[in-house]
Amino acid sequence: MRALWTAVFTATALFGSLAHAAERTVILAVDNMYCAACPHIVSTSLYRIDGVAVVAISNADKTATVTFDDARASVADLIKATTDAGYPSKVRP
């Protein structure tokens, strides 16, 4: 029984930090998307962030749905990327 508890404790200590990293999806409301080229520019700015896996842009809804690894990127990183590209954004409730 002691060996079992030792194994559980060791596994928790070694792999516990991995449990905090997760794939996360957020929808950003993106300003200034008015033309056919805008979605490409916004998408490119988001894909340049390490940890971004999928970007889906809706020019009609003025949104960017972004799936990313929250251990490598943050929502603040996403917002900064679109804003720096000329498209201020915020998390859509």
XYZ file of C-alpha atoms in Angstrom:
93
model
C 0.000 0.000 0.000
C 2.848 2.340 0.797
C 4.300 1.792 -2.683
C 0.963 2.783 -4.212
C 0.833 6.051 -2.263
C 4.445 6.786 -3.169
C 3.639 6.266 -6.845
C 0.556 8.491 -6.645
C 2.474 11.242 -4.850
C 5.352 11.071 -7.350
C 3.004 11.189 -10.338
C 1.146 14.145 -8.860
C 4.374 16.015 -8.181
C 5.772 15.346 -11.651
C 2.664 15.845 -13.726
C 0.539 18.155 -11.591
C 1.714 21.290 -13.362
C 0.589 19.859 -16.701
C -2.993 19.738 -15.489
C -3.137 23.527 -15.383
C -2.477 23.970 -19.101
C -5.600 23.712 -21.180
C -6.900 24.454 -24.612
C -9.269 27.374 -24.359
C -11.608 29.071 -26.823
C -12.563 32.727 -26.659
C -14.694 34.930 -28.907
C -13.352 38.417 -29.530
C -15.489 41.297 -30.772
C -13.209 42.985 -33.311
C -13.550 46.629 -34.340
C -12.633 48.146 -37.731
C -13.329 45.058 -39.885
C -14.939 46.651 -42.917
C -13.358 45.119 -46.004
C -12.659 41.701 -47.504
C -8.954 41.861 -46.518
C -9.634 42.589 -42.834
C -10.348 38.983 -41.748
C -7.049 37.840 -43.267
C -5.100 40.556 -41.433
C -6.783 39.776 -38.101
C -6.295 36.030 -38.576
C -2.612 36.458 -39.449
C -2.002 38.645 -36.404
C -3.533 35.982 -34.151
C -1.727 33.012 -35.729
C 1.608 34.746 -35.040
C 1.055 34.157 -31.314
C 2.716 31.028 -29.975
C 0.002 28.717 -28.686
C -2.810 29.757 -31.035
C -4.244 26.634 -32.679
C -7.382 27.719 -34.570
C -8.756 31.087 -35.673
C -12.205 31.514 -37.240
C -13.155 35.008 -38.383
C -16.689 36.220 -39.066
C -16.614 39.468 -41.011
C -20.414 39.653 -40.813
C -20.464 39.350 -37.004
C -17.158 41.223 -36.545
C -15.791 38.410 -34.369
C -12.735 36.203 -34.086
C -13.137 32.821 -32.420
C -9.715 31.740 -31.190
C -8.659 28.401 -29.732
C -5.321 28.555 -27.921
C -3.139 26.875 -25.311
C -3.549 29.002 -22.195
C -0.141 27.910 -20.906
C 1.533 29.579 -23.907
C -0.791 32.484 -24.699
C -3.307 34.663 -22.893
C -6.419 36.594 -23.815
C -4.378 39.766 -23.281
C -1.911 38.505 -25.933
C -4.781 37.990 -28.385
C -6.227 41.441 -27.761
C -2.803 43.068 -28.096
C -2.173 41.281 -31.405
C -5.401 42.460 -33.015
C -5.040 45.963 -31.587
C -1.441 46.250 -32.835
C -2.706 45.216 -36.289
C -5.227 48.086 -36.226
C -8.230 46.080 -35.066
C -9.003 46.723 -31.381
C -10.853 43.849 -29.773
C -12.400 42.742 -26.521
C -13.828 39.518 -25.179
C -17.406 39.083 -26.248
C -19.662 38.178 -23.326
